[in-house]
CSV table of C-alpha atoms in Angstrom, one decimal:
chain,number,residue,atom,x,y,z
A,1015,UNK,CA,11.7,33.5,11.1
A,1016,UNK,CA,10.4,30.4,11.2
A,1017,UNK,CA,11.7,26.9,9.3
A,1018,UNK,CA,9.2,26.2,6.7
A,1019,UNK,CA,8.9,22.6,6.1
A,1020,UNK,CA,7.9,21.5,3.3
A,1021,UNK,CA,5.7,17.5,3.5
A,1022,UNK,CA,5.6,16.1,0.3
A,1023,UNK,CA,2.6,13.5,0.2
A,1024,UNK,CA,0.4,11.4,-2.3
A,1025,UNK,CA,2.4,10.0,-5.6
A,1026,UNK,CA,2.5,7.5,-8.1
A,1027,UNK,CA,1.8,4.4,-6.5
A,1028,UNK,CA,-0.5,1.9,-5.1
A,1029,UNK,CA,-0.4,3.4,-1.6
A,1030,UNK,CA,-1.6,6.5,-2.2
A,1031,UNK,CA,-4.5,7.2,-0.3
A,1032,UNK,CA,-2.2,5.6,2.5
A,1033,UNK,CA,0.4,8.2,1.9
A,1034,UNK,CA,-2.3,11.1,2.4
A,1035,UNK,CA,-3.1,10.0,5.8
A,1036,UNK,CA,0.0,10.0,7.2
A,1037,UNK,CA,0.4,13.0,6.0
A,1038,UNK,CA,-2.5,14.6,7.1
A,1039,UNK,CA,-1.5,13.4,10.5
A,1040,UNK,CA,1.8,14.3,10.3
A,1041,UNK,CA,1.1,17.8,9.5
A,1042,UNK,CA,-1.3,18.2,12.2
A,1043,UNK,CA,1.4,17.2,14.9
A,1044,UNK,CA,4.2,19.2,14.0
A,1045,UNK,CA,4.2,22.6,16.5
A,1046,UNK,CA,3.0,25.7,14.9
A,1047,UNK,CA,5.0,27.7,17.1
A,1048,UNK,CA,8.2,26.5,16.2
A,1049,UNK,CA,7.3,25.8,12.1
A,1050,UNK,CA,5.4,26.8,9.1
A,1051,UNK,CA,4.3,23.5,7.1
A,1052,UNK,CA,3.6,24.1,3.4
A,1053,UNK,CA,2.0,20.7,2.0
A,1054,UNK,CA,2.8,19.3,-1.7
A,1055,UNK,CA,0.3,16.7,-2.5
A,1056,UNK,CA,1.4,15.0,-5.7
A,1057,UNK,CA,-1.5,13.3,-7.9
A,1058,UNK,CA,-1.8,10.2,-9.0
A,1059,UNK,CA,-0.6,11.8,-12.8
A,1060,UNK,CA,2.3,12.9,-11.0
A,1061,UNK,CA,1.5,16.6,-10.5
A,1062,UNK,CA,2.5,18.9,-7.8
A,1063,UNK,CA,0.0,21.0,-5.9
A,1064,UNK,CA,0.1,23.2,-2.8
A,1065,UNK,CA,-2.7,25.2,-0.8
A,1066,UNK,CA,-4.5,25.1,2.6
A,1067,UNK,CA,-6.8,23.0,1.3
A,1068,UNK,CA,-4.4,20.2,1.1
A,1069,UNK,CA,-4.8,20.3,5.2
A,1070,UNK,CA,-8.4,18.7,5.1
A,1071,UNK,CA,-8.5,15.7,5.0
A,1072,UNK,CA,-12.2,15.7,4.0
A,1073,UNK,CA,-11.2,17.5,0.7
A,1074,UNK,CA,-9.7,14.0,-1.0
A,1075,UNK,CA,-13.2,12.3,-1.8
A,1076,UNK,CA,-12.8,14.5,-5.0
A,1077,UNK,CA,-9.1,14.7,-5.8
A,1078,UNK,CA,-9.7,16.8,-9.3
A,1079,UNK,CA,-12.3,19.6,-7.3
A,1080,UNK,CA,-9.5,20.0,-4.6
A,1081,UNK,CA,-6.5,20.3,-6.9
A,1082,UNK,CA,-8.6,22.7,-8.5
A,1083,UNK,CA,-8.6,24.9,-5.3
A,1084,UNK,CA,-5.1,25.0,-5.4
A,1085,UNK,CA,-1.5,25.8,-7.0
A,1086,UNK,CA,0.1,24.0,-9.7
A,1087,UNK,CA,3.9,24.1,-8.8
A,1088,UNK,CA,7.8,22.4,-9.2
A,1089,UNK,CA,10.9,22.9,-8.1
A,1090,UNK,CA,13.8,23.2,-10.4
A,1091,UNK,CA,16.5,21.0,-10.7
A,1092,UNK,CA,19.1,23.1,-9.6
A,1093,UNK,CA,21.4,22.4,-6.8
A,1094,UNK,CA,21.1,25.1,-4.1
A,1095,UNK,CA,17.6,26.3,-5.0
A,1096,UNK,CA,15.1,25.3,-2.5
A,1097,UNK,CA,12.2,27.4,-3.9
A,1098,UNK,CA,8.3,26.2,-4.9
A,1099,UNK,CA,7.5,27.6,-8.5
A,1100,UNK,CA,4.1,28.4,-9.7
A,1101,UNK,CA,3.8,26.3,-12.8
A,1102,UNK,CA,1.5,29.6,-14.0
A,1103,UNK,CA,3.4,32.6,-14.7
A,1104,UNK,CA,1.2,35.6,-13.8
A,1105,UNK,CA,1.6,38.2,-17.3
A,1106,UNK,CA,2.8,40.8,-14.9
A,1107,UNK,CA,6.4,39.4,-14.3
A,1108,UNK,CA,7.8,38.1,-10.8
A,1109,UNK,CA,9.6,35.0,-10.7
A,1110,UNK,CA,6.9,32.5,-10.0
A,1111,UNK,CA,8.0,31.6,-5.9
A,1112,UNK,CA,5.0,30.5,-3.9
A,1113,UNK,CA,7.6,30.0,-1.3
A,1114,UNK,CA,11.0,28.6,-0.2
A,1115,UNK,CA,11.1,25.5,1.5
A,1116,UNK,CA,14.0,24.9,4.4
A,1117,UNK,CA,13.4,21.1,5.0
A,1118,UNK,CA,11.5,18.0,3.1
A,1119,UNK,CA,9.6,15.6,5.1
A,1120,UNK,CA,8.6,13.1,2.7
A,1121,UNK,CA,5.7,11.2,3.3
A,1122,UNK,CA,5.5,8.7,0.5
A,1123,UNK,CA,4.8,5.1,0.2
A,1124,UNK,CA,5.1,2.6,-2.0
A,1125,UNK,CA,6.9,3.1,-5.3
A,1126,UNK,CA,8.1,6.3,-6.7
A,1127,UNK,CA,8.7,8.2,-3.7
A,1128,UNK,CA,9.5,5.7,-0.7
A,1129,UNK,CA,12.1,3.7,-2.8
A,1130,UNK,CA,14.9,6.4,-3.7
A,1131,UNK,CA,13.2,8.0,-6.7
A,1132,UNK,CA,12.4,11.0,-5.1
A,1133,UNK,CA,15.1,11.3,-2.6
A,1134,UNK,CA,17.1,11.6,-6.1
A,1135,UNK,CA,15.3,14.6,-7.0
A,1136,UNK,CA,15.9,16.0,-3.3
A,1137,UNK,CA,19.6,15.2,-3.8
A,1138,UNK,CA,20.2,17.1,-6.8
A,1139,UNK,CA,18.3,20.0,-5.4
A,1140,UNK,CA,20.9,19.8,-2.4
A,1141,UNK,CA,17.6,20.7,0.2
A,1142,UNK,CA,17.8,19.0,4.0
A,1143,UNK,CA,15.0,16.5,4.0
A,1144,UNK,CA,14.1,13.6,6.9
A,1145,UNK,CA,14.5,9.9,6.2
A,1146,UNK,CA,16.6,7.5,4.2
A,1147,UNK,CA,18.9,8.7,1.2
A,1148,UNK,CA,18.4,7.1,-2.3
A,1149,UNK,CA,20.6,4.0,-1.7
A,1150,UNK,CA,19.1,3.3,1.9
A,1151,UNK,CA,15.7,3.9,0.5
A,1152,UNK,CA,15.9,2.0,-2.7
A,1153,UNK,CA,17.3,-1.3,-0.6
A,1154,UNK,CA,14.9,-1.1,1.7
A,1155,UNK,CA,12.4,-1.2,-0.3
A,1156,UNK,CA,13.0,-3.7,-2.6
A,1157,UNK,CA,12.3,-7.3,-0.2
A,1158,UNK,CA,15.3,-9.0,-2.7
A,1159,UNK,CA,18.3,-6.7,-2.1
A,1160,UNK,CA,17.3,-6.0,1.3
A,1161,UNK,CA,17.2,-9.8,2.5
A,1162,UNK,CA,20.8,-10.3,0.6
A,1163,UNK,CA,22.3,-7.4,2.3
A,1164,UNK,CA,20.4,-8.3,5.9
A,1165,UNK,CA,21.6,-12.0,4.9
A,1166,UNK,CA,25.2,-10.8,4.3
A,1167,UNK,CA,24.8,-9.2,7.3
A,1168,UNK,CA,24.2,-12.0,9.6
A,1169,UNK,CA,20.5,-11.4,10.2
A,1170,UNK,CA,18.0,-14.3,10.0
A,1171,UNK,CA,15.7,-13.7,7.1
A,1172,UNK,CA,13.1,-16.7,6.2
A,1173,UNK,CA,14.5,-18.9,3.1
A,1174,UNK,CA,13.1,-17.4,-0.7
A,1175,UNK,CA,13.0,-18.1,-3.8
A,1176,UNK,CA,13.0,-15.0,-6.6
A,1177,UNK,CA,12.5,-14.1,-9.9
A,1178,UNK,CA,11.3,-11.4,-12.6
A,1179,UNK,CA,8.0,-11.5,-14.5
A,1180,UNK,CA,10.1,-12.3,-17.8
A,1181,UNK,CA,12.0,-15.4,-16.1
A,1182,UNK,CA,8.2,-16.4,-15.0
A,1183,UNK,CA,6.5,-16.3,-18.6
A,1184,UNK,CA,10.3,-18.1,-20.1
A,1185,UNK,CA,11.0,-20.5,-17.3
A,1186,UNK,CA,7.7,-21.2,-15.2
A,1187,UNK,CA,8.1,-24.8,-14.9
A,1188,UNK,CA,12.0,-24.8,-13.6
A,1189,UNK,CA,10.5,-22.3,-10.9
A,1190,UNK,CA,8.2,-23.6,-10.3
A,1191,UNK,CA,10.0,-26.9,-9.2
A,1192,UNK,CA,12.8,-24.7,-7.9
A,1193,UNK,CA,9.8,-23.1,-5.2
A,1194,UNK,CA,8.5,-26.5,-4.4
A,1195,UNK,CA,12.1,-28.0,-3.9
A,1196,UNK,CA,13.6,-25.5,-2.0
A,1197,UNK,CA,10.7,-24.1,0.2
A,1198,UNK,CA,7.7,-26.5,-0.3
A,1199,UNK,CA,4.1,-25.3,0.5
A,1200,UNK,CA,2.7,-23.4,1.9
A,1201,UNK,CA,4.0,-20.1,0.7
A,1202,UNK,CA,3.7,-16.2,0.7
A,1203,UNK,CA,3.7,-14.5,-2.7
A,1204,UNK,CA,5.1,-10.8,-2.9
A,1205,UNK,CA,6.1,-8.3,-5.6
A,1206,UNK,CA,9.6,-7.1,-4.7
A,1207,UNK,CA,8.8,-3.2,-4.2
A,1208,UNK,CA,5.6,-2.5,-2.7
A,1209,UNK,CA,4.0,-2.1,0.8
A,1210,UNK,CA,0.6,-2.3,2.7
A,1211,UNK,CA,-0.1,-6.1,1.3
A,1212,UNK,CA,-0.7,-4.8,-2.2
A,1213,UNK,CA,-0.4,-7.8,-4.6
A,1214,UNK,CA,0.5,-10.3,-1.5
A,1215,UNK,CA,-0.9,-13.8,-1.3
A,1216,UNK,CA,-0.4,-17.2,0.2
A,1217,UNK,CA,-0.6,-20.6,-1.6
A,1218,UNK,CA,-0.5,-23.8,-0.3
A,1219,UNK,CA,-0.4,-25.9,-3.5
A,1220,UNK,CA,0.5,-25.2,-6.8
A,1221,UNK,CA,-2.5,-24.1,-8.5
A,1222,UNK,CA,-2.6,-21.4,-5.5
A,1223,UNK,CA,1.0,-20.1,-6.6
A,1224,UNK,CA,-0.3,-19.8,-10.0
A,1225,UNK,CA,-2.7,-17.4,-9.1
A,1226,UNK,CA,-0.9,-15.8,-6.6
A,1227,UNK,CA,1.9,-15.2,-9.2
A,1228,UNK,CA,0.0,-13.9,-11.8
A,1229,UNK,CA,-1.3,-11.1,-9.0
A,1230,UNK,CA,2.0,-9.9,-8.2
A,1231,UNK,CA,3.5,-9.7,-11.3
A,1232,UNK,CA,0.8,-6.8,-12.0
A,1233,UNK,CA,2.3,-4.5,-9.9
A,1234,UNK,CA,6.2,-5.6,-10.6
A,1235,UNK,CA,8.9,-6.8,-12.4
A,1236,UNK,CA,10.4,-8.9,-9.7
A,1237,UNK,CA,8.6,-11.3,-7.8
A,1238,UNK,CA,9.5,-13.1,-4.3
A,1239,UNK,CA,8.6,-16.0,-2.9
A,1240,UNK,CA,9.0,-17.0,0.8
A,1241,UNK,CA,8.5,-19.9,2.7
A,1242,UNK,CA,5.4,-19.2,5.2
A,1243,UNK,CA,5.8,-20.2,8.7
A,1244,UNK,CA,3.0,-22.1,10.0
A,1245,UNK,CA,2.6,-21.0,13.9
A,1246,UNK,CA,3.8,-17.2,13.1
A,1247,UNK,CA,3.8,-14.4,15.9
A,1248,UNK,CA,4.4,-10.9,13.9
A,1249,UNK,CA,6.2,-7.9,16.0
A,1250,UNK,CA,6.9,-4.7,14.3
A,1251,UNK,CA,9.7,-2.2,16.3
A,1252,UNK,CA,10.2,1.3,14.8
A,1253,UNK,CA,14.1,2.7,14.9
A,1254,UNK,CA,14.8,6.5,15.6
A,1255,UNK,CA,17.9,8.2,14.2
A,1256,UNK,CA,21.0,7.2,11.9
A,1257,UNK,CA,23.3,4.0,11.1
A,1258,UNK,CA,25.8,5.4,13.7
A,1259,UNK,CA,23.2,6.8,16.4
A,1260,UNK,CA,20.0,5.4,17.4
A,1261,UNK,CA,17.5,4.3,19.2
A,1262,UNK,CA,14.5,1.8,19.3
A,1263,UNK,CA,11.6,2.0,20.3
A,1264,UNK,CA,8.5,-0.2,22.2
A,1265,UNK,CA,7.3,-3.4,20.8
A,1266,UNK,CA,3.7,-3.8,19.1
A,1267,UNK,CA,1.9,-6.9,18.2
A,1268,UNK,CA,-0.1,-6.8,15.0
A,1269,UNK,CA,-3.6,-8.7,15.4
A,1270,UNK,CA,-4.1,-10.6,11.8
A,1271,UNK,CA,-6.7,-12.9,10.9
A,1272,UNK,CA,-5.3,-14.7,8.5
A,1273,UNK,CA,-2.2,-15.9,7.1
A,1274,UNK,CA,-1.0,-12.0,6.6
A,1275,UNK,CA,-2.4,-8.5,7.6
A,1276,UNK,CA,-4.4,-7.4,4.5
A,1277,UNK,CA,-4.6,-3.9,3.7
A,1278,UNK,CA,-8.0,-3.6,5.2
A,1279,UNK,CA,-6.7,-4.8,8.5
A,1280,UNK,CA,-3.5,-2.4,8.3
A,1281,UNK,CA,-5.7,0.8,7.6
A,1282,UNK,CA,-9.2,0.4,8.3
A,1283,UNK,CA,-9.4,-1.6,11.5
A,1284,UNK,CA,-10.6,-4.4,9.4
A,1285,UNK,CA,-13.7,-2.5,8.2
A,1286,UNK,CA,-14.5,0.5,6.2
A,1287,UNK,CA,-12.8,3.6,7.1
A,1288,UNK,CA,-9.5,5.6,6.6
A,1289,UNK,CA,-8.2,5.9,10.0
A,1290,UNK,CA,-4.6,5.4,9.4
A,1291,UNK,CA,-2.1,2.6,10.8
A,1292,UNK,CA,-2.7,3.3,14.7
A,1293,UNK,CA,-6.4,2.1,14.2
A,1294,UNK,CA,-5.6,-1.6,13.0
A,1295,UNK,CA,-6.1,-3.7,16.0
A,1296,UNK,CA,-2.6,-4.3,17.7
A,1297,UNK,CA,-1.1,-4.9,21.3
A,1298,UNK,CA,1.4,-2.4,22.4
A,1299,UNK,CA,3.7,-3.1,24.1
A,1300,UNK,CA,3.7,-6.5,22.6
A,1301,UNK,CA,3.6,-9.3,25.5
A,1302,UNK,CA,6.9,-10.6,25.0
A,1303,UNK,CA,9.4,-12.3,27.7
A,1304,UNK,CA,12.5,-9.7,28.2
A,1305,UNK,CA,15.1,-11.3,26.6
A,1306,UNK,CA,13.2,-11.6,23.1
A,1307,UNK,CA,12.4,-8.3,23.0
A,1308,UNK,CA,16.1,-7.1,23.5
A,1309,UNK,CA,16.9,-9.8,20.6
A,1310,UNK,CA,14.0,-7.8,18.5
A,1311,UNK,CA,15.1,-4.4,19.1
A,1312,UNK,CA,18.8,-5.7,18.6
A,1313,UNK,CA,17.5,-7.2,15.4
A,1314,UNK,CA,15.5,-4.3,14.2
A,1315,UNK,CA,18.7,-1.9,15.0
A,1316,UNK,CA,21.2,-4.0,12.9
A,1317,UNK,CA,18.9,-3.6,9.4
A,1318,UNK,CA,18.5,0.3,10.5
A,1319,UNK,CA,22.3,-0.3,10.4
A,1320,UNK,CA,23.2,-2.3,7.9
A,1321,UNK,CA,20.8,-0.6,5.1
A,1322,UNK,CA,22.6,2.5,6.2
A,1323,UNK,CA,19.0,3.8,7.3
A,1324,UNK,CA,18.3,7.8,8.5
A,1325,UNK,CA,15.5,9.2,10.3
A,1326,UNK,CA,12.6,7.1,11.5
A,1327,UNK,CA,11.7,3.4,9.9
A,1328,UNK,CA,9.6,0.4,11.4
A,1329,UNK,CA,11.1,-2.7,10.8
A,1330,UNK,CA,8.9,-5.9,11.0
A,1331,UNK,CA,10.1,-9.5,12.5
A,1332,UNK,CA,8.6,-12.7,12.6
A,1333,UNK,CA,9.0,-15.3,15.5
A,1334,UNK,CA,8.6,-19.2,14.5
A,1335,UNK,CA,6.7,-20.2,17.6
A,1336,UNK,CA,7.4,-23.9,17.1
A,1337,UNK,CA,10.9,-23.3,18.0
A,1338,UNK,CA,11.1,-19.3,18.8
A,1339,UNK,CA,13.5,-18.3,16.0
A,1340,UNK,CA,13.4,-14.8,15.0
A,1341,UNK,CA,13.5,-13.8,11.4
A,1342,UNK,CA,13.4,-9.9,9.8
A,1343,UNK,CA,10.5,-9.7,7.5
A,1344,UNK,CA,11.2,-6.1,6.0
A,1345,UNK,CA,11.6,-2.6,6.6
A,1346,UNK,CA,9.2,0.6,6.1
A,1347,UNK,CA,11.6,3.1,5.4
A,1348,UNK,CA,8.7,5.8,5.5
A,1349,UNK,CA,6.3,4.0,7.8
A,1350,UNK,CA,2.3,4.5,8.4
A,1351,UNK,CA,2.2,7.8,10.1
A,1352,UNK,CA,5.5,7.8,10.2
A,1353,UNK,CA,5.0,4.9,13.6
A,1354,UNK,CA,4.2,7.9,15.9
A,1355,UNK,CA,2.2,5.6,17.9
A,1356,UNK,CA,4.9,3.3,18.9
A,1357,UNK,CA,7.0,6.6,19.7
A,1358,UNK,CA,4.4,7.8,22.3
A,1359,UNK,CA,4.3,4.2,24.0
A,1360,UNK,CA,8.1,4.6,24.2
A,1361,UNK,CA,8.2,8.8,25.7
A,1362,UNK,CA,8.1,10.6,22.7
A,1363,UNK,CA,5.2,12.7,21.0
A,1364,UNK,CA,4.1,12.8,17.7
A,1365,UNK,CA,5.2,17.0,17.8
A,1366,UNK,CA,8.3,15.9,19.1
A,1367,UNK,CA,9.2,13.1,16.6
A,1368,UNK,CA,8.3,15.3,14.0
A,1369,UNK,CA,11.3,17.7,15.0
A,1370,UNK,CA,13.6,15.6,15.9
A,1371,UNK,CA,13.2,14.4,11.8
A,1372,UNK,CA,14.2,18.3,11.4
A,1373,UNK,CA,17.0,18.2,13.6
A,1374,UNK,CA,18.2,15.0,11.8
A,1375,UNK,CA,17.7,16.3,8.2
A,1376,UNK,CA,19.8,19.7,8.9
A,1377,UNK,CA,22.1,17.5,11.0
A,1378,UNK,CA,22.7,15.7,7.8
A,1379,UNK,CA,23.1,18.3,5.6
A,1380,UNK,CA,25.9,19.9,7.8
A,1381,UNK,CA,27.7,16.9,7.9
A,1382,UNK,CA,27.2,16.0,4.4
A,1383,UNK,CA,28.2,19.8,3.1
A,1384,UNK,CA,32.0,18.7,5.2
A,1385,UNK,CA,32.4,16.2,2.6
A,1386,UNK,CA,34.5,16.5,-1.2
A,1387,UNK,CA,32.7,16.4,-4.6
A,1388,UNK,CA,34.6,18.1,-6.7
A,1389,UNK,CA,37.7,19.2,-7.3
A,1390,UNK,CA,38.7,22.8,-7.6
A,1391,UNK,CA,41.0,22.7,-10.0
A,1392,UNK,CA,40.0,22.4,-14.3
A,1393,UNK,CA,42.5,20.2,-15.9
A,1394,UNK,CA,41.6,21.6,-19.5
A,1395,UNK,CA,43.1,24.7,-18.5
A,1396,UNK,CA,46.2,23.0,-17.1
A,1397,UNK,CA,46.6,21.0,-20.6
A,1398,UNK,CA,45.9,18.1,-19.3
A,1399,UNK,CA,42.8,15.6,-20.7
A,1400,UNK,CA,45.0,15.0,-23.4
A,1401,UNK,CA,46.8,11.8,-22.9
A,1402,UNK,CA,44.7,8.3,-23.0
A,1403,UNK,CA,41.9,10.2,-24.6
A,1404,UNK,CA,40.6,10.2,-28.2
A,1405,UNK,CA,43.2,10.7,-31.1
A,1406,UNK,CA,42.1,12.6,-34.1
């Protein structure tokens, strides 16, 4: 019998649409042969839904006909069960399985699914699934706690300044002359937890930062500002395994036009379109003297390793060209298409990175099931939970 794996796509969040075309393309790669694929597209009202139509990618342009088309379904909480559920009984009995899932690839970006929430849910249940666990996920995806931990770490990260929303609408002045002290203009404007350039904007005075601000804070609570660096190469490098065992992979050099890559350039080749990550214009391999792309792929290994990172994540670097320092700008813990394209520059096809994900989940899961949660032993029953407790 074959593993049925089980790609969990769509969600809450801004990159939705962004999270269907990976999947889509993920889906396609993975070897029929050796798997069955089941897809769980969840809506933008948080829904889960499964059926073959889910495989077209044609069938989005009316979300509510396709859902339509298909099955409503959830899994239970409950640690051990890795079964779908119809979320419609049928009157005649049966226990509502559409199927049992062996692995989770998720394929989520942005909040909600890229940044530990759902790997929560997949914990509980106790199911193998590819990628980072809730901690590594949740750090990597917030651009605050990751650049204190890369910081603590040792690895360059460009000088900030952050804050939340509330501290913005209570204390605007004092950060703003905190910004202009510490980094001076221009800057690049960010909420704290998305991806794609959603909410992201540069200013180069103050009236610009207002703006910018008032942007970001739609999508988050916690805002970041960074310094911007003026003569700015950007090289992205995607990292292959776990914390303890990896491996990286060929450079690429995204083509921008301005002071960032905007969504449109990320996703749609800087036109209309849907095409996914691999069409944005880019060099690959980036053209890059030897020793700074060791330093990069050094660089992008240590914050796989420091955030304690599993399965496949791109991380992004930034080289000051006025005096060649390298700084870590963040990491996709579930990156575009899941950076298949920098894996075949390197040797390995999209089919074959999607299995080597599976071998890495049920790797995990093995070594994870070696580990103590519990006790065996109920101390009630041994009259004990007595003493220090509460006294009637």
């Amino acid at each position: 019998m074959k593993t049925n794996i089980g790609v969990f796509f769509g969600g809450r969040s801004t990159e939705h649409e962004i999270s269907v075309i990976s999947a889509s393309q993920a889906m396609a790669a993975i070897d029929r042969n050796k798997f069955d694929v089941t897809p769980i597209y969840i809506s933008k009202q948080g829904k889960w839904y499964t059926g073959p139509e889910l495989l077209e990618l044609k069938n989005y342009k009316d979300p509510k006909a396709l859902t339509e088309k298909c099955t409503e379904v959830y899994m239970q909480p409950t640690f051990g069960d890795y079964n779908l559920y119809n979320c419609k009984r049928s009157f005649f009995g049966g226990n509502g399985v559409v199927t049992k899932l062996d692995v989770v690839i998720p394929v989520l970006h942005g909040s909600n699914g890229e940044d530990g929430t759902f790997e929560g849910i997949l914990e509980s249940i106790g199911i193998p699934y590819a990628g980072c666990n809730t901690l590594a996920s949740a750090n990597g995806m917030d651009k605050i706690t990751m650049k204190m931990i890369l910081a603590a770490g040792g690895v360059p990260v460009v000088p900030y300044v952050w804050f939340t929303d509330r501290e913005w609408f209570t204390k605007r002045n004092e950060i703003i002359s905190r910004v202009e002290s510490t980094l001076g203009y221009p800057v690049i404007v960010k909420p704290a937890n998305l991806g794609s350039s959603v909410g992201i904007g540069s200013a180069h005075n103050r009236e610009e930062l207002l703006s910018r601000v008032e942007d970001a804070e739609r999508y988050s609570t916690r805002i970041i500002v960074e310094h911007l660096l003026g003569d700015m190469q950007e090289i992205n490098c995607s990292v292959l395994g776990d914390c303890d065992d990896y491996k990286t992979s060929v450079l690429e050099e995204p083509i921008k036009s301005a002071d960032f890559l905007t969504y449109e350039e990320k996703y749609m080749g800087g036109g209309k379109g849907s095409k996914g990550m691999q069409h944005s214009q880019k060099r690959i391999p980036a053209e890059l003297p030897d020793d700074v792309t060791k330093k990069i792929q050094h660089l992008a290994g240590e914050t796989f390793r420091l955030l304690s990172c599993h399965g496949v994540s791109r991380v992004d670097v930034m080289i000051d060209k006025t005096d060649g320092q390298i700084y870590v700008n963040e990491i996709n813990t579930i990156p575009g298409s899941l950076s298949f394209y920098l894996w075949e520059a390197t040797g390995l096809s999209f089919d074959k990175l999607m299995e080597t994900l599976v071998d890495l989940a049920v790797q995990r899961k093995r070594r994870s099931e070696m580990k103590t949660v519990s006790y065996d032993q109920n101390i009630f029953a041994m009259g004990g939970g007595t003493k220090g407790g509460i006294k009637k």
